[in-house]
CSV table of C-alpha atoms in Angstrom, one decimal:
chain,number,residue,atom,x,y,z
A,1,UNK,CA,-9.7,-28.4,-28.4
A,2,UNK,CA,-7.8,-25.4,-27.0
A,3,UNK,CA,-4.3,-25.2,-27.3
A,4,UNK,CA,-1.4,-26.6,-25.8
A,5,UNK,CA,-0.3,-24.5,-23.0
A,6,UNK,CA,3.4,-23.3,-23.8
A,7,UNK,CA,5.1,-25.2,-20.7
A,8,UNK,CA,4.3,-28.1,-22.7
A,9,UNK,CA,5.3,-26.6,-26.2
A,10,UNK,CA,2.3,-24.8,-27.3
A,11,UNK,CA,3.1,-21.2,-28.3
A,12,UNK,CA,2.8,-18.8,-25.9
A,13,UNK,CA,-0.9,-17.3,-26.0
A,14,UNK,CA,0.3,-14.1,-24.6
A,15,UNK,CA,3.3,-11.2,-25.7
A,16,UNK,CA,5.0,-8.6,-23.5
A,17,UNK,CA,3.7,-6.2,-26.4
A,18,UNK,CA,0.0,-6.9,-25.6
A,19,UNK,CA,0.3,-5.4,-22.3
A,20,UNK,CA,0.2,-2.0,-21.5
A,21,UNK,CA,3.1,-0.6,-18.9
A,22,UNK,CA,2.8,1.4,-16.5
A,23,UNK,CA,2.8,4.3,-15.5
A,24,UNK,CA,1.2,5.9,-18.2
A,25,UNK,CA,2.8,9.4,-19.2
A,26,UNK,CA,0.6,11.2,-21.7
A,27,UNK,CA,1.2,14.7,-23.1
A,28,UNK,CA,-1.1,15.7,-20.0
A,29,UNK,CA,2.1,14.8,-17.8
A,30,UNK,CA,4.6,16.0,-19.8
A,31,UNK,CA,2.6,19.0,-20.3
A,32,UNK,CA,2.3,19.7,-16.2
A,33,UNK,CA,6.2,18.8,-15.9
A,34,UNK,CA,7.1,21.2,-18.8
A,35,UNK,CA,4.9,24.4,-16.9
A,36,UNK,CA,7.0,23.7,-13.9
A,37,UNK,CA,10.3,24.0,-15.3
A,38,UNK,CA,9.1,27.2,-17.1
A,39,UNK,CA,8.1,28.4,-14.4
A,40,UNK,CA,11.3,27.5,-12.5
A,41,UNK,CA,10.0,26.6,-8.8
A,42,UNK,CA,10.5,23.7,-8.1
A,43,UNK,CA,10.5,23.4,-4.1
A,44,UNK,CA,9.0,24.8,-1.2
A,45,UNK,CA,6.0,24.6,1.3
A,46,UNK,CA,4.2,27.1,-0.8
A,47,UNK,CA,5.1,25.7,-3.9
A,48,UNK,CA,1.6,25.9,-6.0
A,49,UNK,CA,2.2,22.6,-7.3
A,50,UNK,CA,2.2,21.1,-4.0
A,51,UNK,CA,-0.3,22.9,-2.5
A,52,UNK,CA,-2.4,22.3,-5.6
A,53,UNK,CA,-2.0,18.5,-4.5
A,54,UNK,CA,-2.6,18.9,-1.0
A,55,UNK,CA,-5.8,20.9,-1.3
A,56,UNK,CA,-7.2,18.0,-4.4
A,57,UNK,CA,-6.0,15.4,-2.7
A,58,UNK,CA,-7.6,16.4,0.7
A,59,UNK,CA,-11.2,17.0,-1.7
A,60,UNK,CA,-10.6,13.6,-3.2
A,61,UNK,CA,-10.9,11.3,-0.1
A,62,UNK,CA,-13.0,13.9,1.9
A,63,UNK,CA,-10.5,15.3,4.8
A,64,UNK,CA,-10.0,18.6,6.3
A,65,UNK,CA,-6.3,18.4,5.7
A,66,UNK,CA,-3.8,17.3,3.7
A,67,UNK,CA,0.0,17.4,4.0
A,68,UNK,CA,2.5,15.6,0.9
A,69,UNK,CA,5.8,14.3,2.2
A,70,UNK,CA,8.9,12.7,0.1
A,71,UNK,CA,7.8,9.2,0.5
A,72,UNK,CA,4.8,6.9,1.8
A,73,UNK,CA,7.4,5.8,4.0
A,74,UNK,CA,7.7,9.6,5.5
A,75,UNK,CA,3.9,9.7,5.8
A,76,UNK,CA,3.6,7.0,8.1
A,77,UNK,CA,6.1,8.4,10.2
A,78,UNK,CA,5.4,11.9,10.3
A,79,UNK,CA,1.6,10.9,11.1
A,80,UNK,CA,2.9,8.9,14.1
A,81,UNK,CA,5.3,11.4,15.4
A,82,UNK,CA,2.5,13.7,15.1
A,83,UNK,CA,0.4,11.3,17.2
A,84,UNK,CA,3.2,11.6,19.8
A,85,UNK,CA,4.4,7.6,19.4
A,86,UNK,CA,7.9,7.6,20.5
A,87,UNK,CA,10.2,5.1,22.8
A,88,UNK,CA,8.7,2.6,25.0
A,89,UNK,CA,5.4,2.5,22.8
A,90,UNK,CA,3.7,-0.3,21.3
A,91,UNK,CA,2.2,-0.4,17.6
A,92,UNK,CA,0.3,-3.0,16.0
A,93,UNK,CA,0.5,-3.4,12.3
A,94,UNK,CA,-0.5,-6.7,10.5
A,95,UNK,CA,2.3,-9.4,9.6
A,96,UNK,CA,1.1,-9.4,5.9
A,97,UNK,CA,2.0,-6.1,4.6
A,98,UNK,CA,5.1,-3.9,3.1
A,99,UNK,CA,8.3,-3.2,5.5
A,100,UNK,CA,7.6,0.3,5.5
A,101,UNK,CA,4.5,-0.1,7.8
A,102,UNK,CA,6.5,-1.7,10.1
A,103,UNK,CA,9.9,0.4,9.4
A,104,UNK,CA,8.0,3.5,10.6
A,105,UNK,CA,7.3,2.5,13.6
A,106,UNK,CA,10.9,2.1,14.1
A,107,UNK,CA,11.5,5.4,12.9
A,108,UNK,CA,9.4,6.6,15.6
A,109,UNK,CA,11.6,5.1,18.4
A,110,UNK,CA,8.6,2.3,19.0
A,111,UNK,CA,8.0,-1.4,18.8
A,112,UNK,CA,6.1,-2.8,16.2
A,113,UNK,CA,3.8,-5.8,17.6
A,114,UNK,CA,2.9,-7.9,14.9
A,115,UNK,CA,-1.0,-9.7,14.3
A,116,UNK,CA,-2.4,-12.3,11.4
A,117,UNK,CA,-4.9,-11.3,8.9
A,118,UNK,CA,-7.7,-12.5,8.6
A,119,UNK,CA,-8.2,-14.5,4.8
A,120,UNK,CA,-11.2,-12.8,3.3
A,121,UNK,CA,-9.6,-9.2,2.6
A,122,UNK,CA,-5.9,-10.4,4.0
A,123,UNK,CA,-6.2,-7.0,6.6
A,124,UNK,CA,-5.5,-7.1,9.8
A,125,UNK,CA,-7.7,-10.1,12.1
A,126,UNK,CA,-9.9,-7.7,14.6
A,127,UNK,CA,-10.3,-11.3,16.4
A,128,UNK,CA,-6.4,-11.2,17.4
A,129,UNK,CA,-6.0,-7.7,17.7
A,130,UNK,CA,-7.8,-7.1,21.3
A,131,UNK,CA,-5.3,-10.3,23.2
A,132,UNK,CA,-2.3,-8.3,21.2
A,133,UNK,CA,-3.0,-5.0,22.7
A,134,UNK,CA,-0.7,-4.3,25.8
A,135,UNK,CA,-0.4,-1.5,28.3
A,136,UNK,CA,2.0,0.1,26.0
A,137,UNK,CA,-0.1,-0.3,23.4
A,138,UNK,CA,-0.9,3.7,21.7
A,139,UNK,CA,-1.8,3.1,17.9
A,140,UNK,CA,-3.1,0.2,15.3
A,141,UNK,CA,-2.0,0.8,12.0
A,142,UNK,CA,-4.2,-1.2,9.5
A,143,UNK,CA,-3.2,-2.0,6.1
A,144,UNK,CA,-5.8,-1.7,3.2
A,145,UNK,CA,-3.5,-4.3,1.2
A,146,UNK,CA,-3.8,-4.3,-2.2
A,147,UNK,CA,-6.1,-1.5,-2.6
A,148,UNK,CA,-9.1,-4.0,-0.3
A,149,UNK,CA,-10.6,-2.1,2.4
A,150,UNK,CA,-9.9,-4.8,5.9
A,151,UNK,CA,-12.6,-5.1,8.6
A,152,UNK,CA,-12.3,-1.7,9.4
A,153,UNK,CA,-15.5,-1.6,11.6
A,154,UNK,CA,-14.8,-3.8,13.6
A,155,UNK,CA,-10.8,-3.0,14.3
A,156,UNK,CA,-12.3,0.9,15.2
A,157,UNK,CA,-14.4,-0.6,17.4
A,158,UNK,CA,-11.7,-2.3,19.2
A,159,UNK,CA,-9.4,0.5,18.9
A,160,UNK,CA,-12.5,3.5,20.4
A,161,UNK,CA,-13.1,1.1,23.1
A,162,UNK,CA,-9.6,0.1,24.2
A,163,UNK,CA,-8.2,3.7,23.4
A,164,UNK,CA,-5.8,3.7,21.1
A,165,UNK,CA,-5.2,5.4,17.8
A,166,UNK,CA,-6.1,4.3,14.3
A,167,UNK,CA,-3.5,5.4,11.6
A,168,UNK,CA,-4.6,4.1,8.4
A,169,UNK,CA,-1.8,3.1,5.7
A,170,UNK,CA,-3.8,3.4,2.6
A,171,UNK,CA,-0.7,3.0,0.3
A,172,UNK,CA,-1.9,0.9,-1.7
A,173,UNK,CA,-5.8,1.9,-1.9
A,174,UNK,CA,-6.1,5.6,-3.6
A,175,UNK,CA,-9.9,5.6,-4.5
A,176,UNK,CA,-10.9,2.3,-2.8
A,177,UNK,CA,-14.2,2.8,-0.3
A,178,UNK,CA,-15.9,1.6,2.7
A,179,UNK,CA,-19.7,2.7,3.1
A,180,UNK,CA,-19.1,5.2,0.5
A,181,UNK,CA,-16.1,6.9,2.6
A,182,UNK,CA,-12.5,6.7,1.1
A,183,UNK,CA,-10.4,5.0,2.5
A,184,UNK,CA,-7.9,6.8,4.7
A,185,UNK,CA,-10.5,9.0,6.5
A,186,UNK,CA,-11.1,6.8,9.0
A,187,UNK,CA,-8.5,6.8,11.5
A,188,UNK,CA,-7.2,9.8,13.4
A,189,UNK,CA,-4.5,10.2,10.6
A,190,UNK,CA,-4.5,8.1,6.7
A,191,UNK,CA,-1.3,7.9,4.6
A,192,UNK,CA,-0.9,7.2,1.1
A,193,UNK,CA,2.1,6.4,-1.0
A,194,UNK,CA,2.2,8.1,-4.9
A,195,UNK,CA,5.7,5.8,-5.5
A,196,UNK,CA,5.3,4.8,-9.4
A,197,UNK,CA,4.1,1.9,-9.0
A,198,UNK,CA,0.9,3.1,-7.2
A,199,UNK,CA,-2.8,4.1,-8.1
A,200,UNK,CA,-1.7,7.0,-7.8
A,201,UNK,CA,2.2,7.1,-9.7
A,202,UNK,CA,4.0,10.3,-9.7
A,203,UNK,CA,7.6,8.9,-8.7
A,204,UNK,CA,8.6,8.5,-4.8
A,205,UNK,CA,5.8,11.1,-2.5
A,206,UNK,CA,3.4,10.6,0.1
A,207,UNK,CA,0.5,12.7,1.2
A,208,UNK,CA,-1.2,12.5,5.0
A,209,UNK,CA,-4.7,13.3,5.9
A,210,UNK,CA,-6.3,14.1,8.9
A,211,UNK,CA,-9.4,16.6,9.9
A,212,UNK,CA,-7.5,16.9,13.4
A,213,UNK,CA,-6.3,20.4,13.6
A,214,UNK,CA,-3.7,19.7,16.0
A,215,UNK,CA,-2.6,16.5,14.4
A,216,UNK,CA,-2.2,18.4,11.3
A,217,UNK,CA,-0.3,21.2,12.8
A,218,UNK,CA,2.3,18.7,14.7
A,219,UNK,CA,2.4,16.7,11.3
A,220,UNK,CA,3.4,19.9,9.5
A,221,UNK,CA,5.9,20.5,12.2
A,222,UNK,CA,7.4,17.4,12.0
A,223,UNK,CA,7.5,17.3,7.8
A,224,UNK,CA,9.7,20.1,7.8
A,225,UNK,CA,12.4,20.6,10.4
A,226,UNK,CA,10.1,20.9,13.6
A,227,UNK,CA,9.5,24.3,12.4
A,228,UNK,CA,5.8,25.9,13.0
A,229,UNK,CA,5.5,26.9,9.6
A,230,UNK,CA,1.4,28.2,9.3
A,231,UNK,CA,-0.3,27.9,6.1
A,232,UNK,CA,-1.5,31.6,7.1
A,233,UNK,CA,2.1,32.6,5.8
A,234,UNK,CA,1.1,31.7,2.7
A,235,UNK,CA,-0.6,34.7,2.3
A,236,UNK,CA,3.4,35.9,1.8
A,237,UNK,CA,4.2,34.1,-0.8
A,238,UNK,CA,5.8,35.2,-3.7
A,239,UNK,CA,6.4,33.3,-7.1
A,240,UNK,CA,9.0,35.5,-8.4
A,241,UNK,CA,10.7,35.2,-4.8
A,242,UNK,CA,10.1,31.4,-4.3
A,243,UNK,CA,13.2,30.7,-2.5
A,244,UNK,CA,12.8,33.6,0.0
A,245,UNK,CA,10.6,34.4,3.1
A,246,UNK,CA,10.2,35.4,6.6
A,247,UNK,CA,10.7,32.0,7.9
A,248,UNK,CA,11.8,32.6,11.6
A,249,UNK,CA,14.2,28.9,11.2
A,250,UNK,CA,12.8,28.2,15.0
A,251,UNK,CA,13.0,24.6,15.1
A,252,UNK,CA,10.7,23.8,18.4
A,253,UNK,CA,10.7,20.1,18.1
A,254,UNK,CA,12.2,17.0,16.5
A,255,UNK,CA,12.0,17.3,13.0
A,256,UNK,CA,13.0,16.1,9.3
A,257,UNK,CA,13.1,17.2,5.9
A,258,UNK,CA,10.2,15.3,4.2
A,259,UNK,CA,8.7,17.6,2.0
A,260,UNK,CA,8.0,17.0,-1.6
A,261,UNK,CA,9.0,18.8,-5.0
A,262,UNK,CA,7.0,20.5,-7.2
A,263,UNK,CA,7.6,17.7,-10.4
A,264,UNK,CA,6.2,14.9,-8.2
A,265,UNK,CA,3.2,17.1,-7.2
A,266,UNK,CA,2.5,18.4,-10.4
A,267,UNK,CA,2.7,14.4,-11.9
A,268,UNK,CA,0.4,13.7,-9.0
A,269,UNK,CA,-2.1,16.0,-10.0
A,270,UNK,CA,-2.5,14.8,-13.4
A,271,UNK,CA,-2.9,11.7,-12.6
A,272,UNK,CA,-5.5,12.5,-9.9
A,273,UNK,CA,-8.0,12.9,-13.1
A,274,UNK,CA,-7.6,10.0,-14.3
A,275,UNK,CA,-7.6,8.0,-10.8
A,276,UNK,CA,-11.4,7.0,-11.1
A,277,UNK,CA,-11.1,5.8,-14.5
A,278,UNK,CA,-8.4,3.6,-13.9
A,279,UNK,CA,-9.9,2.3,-10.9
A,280,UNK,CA,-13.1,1.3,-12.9
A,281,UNK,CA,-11.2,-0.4,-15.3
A,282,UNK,CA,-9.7,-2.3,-12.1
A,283,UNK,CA,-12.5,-3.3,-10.7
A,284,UNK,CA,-13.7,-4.5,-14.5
A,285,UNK,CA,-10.8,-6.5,-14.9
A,286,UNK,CA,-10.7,-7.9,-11.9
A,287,UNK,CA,-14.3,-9.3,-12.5
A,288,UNK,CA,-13.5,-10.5,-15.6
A,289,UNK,CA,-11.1,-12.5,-14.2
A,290,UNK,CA,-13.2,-13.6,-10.6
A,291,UNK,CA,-16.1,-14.7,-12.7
A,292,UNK,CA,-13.8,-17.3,-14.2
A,293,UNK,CA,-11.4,-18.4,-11.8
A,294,UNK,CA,-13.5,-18.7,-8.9
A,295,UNK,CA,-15.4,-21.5,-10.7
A,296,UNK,CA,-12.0,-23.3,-10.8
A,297,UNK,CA,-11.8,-25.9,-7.7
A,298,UNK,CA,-9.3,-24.9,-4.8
A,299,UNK,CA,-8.7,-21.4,-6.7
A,300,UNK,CA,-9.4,-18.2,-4.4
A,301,UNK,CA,-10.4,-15.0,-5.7
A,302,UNK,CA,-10.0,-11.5,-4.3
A,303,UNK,CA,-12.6,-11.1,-2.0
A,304,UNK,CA,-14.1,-7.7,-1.1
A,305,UNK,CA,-17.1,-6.8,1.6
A,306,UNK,CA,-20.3,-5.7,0.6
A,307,UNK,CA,-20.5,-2.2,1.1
A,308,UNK,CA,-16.9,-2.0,-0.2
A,309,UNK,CA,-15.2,-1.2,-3.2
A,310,UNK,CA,-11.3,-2.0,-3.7
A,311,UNK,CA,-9.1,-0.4,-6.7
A,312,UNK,CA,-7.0,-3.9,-7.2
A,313,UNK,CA,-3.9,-2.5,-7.1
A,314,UNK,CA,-2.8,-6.2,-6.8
A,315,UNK,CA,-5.0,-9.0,-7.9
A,316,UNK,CA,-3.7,-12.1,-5.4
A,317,UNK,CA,-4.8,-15.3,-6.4
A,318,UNK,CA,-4.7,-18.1,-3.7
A,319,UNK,CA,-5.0,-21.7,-4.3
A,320,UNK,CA,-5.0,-25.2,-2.6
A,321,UNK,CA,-4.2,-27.8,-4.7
A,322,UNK,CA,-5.8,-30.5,-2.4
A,323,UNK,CA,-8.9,-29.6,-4.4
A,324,UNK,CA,-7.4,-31.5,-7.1
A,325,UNK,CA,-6.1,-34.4,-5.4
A,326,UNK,CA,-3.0,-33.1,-5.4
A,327,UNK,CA,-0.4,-33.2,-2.1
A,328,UNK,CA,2.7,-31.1,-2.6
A,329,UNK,CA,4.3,-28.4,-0.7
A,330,UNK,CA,1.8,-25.1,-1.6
A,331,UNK,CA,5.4,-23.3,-2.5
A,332,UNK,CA,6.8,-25.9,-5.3
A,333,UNK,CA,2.8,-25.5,-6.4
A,334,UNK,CA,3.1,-21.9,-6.7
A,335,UNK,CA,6.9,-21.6,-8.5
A,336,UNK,CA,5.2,-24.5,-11.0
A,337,UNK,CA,2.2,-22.6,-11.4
A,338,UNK,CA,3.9,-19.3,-11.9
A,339,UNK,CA,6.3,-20.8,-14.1
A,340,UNK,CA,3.7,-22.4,-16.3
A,341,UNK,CA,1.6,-19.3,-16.3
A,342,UNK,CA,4.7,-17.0,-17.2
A,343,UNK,CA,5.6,-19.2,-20.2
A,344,UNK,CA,2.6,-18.1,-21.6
A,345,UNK,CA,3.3,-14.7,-21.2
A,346,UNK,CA,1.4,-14.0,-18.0
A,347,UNK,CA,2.4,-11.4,-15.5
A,348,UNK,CA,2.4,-13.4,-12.8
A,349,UNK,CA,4.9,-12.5,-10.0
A,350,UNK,CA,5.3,-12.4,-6.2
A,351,UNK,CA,5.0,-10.0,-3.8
A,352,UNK,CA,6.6,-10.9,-0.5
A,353,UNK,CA,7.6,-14.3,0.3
A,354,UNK,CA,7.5,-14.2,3.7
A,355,UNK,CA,5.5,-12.3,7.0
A,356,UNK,CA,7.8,-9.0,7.5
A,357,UNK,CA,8.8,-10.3,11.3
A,358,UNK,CA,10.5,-12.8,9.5
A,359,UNK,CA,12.3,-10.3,7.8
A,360,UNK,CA,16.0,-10.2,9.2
A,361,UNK,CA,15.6,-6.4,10.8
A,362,UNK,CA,12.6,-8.3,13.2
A,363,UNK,CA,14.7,-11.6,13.4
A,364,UNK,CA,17.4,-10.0,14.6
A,365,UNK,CA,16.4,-7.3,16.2
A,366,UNK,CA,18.7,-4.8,14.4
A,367,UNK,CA,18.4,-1.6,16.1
A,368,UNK,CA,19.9,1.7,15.7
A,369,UNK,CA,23.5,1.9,16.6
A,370,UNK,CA,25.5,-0.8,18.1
A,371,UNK,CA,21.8,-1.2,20.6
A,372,UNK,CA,19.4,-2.7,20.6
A,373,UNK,CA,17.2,0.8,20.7
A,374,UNK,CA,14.2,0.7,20.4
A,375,UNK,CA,13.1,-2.8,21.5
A,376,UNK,CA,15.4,-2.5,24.6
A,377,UNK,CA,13.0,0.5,25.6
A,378,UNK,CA,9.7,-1.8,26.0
A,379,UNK,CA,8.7,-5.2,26.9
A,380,UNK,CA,9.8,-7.9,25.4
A,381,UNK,CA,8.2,-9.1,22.6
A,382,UNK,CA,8.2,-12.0,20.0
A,383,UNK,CA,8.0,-12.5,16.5
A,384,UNK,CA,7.7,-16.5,16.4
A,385,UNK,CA,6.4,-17.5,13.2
A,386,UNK,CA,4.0,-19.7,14.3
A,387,UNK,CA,2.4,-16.3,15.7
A,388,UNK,CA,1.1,-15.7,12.2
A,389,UNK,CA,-0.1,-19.0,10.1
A,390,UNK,CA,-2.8,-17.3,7.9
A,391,UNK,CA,-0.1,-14.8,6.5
A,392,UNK,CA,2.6,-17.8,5.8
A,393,UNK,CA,-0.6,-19.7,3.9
A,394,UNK,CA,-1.4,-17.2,1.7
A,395,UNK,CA,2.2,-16.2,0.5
A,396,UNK,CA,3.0,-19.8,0.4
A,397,UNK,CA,-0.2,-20.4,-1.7
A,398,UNK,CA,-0.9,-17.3,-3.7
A,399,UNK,CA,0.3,-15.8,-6.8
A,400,UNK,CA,-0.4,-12.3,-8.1
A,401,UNK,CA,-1.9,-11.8,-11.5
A,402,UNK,CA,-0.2,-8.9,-13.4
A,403,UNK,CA,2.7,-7.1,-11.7
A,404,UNK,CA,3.8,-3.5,-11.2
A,405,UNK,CA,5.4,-2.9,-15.0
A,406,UNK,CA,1.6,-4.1,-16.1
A,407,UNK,CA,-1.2,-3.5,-13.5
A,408,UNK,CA,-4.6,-4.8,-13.5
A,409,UNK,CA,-5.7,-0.9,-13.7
A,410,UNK,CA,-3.8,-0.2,-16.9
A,411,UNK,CA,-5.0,-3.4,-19.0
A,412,UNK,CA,-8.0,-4.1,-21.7
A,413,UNK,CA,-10.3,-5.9,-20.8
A,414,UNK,CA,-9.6,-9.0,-23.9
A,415,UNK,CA,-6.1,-9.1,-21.7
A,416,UNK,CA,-8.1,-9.8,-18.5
A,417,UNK,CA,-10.3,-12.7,-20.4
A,418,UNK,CA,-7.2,-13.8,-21.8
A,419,UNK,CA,-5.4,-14.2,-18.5
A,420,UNK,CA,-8.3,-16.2,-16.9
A,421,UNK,CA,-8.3,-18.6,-20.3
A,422,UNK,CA,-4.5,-19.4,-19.7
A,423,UNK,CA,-4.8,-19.7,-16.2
A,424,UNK,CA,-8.2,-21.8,-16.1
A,425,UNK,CA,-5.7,-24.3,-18.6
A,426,UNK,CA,-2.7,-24.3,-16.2
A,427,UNK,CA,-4.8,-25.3,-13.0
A,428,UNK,CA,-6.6,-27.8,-15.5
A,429,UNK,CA,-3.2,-29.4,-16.1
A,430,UNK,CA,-1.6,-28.7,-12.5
A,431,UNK,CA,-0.8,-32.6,-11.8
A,432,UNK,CA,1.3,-32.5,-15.4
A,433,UNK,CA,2.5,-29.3,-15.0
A,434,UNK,CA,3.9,-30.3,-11.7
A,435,UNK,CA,5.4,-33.4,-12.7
A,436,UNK,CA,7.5,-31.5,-15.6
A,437,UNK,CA,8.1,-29.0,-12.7
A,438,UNK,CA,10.1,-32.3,-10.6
């Protein structure tokens, strides 16, 4: 007979001690941090630390270049500054995915134009994306969300024949593939975040990749003050003279401050070795768990194309609970569920609880300023909820197993089985579970 599950009184089957956190800093890290501060750089655009990222990082996924910024966020918006996005243009990102996608586009002086995703990989729906485009329409930005690669076929199809730009944000998908190509290589430009809780965790950074020589240089120009600082000059570089050069300080364009520091890369890069294990161990987990729970009626399992691999950052579970006769709202469903689930110890959290244009900034249409800037510079355009019913579905009726403190990646495998036991006994009891719930 198993146990009583503990929303009922049963102990729970699960500890916070039995899971590992994350990140993981081993003596490898502390070890790469420690040679920095002996060393005493800890900035610059020559920095070998950050160079030593941008050159393994560029190897890793396969591009010609590779520039790290301060921040995911940064990425995206130095990658479409350096695609020449500005007022007056249109961007489509997908209504599922994190602010920053969206925020960027902001940043840029554009309007962000909003489509649904499609339920197998939750990406971007290619079938929405052509009626969405608009003649001020210059870049797509799809989202690889949670580490799954989305139709990306079919959305560079669209985008080659209508076109427009593909700027990949691969925040979430460090190592994850499509035909045997990381992801990120496919657009014109590919961003990734290394914010701790990513793949890839070395703090708050960002790195951009492109095999577009111009791109690159205008990306590089825009990282760091507009200046056209060459990689040739690094020839000049001395170590013992870090914090001096023969920078000219000719700003020729619009340009920020987004570089990284040397502690972030040099984090980075250790954890670059181990980015392939981890992401096996994801992928192992994650099938330990799919083998189980997609037997379960109404219970939906990360689904990823063949041809494909994903690294799981997040492992979303979606259900219906009509498959089990039951007719409730799908968000007092999920809070019962994740209730239940969490008494036994579970990770299970949320992430997002609503489509980012319902997100006050989109709502309202907060600008820069006392304006209205930059909506007030193109068409109008709307972000009615009923625009996007797939994304509302699957945050109304989806939990994610594990969270950022304990990631699929970082977890034995008995943990995995054990999370698919517990759950496979909550959705057994959902109708009970519920009515303690009322």
């Amino acid at each position: 007979m198993a146990p009583t599950i503990a929303a009922f009184g049963g102990s729970p089957t699960l500890r916070a001690a039995d899971h590992v956190r994350w990140p993981i800093i081993g003596p490898e890290e502390r070890a790469a941090v420690t040679a920095v501060l002996d060393r005493g750089v800890l900035s610059g655009p020559f920095a070998p630390e950050v160079r030593g990222l941008e050159r393994e990082w560029a190897t890793y996924v396969g591009a010609k270049h590779c520039l790290a910024t301060n921040s995911g966020t940064a990425a995206l918006h130095v990658a479409l500054t350096a695609a020449g996005i500005g007022p007056g243009d249109h961007v489509i990102v997908p209504a599922l995915t994190f602010v920053a996608t969206a925020l960027a586009v902001l940043h840029a002086g554009a309007v962000p134009i909003f489509v649904d995703v499609e339920p197998k990989t939750l990406g971007l729906d290619p079938a929405l994306l052509e009626r969405a485009i608009t003649p001020q329409t210059r870049a797509v930005m799809p989202v690889h969300l949670h580490g799954t690669p989305c139709d990306l076929d079919a959305i560079l199809e669209i985008a080659r024949r209508r076109n427009i730009l593909v700027i990949e944000d691969a925040a979430q998908a460090h190592g994850a593939t499509h035909r045997g190509k990381k992801l990120g290589t496919f657009g014109a430009l590919g961003c990734f975040s290394v914010q701790s809780s990513k793949s890839l965790p070395a703090g708050e950074g960002g790195l951009i990749v492109t095999d577009d020589d111009e791109l690159f240089a205008r990306a590089n120009r825009a990282r760091m003050f507009g200046e056209n600082v060459s990689l040739d000059d690094e020839s000049g570089y001395r170590i013992e003279r870090a914090l001096d050069g023969n920078r000219a300080y000719d700003s020729l364009g619009i340009g920020w401050m987004y570089r990284t520091n040397e502690l972030t890369a040099a984090i980075a890069r250790t954890q670059l070795r181990k980015l392939d294990g981890l992401n096996a161990a994801a992928r192992r987990n994650a099938d330990a768990l799919s083998q189980r729970l997609a037997k379960l009626p109404g219970v939906t399992t990360p689904q990823v194309r063949d041809g494909d691999t994903s690294c799981f950052h997040k492992y979303r579970v979606c259900f219906d609970a009509r498959a089990r006769g039951i007719d409730a709202p799908a968000t007092r469903v999920r809070d019962a569920l994740r209730a239940a689930l969490a008494a036994d110890g579970l990770e299970a959290v949320l992430w997002q609880t609503m489509p980012v244009p319902a997100q006050g900034l989109f709502r309202d249409r907060a600008g820069f300023g006392t304006t209205s800037f930059p909506w007030d510079r193109a068409p109008a355009v709307s972000y009615e909820l009923a625009q996007f019913p797939e994304t509302t579905r699957i945050l109304d009726g989806s939990i994610v197993l594990f969270s950022h403190t304990c990631p699929i990646a970082a977890q034995p495998l008995d943990l995995a089985v054990a999370y698919a036991d517990v759950f496979a006994r909550v959705w057994e009891q959902l109708p009970e579970v519920l009515a303690r719930s009322a």
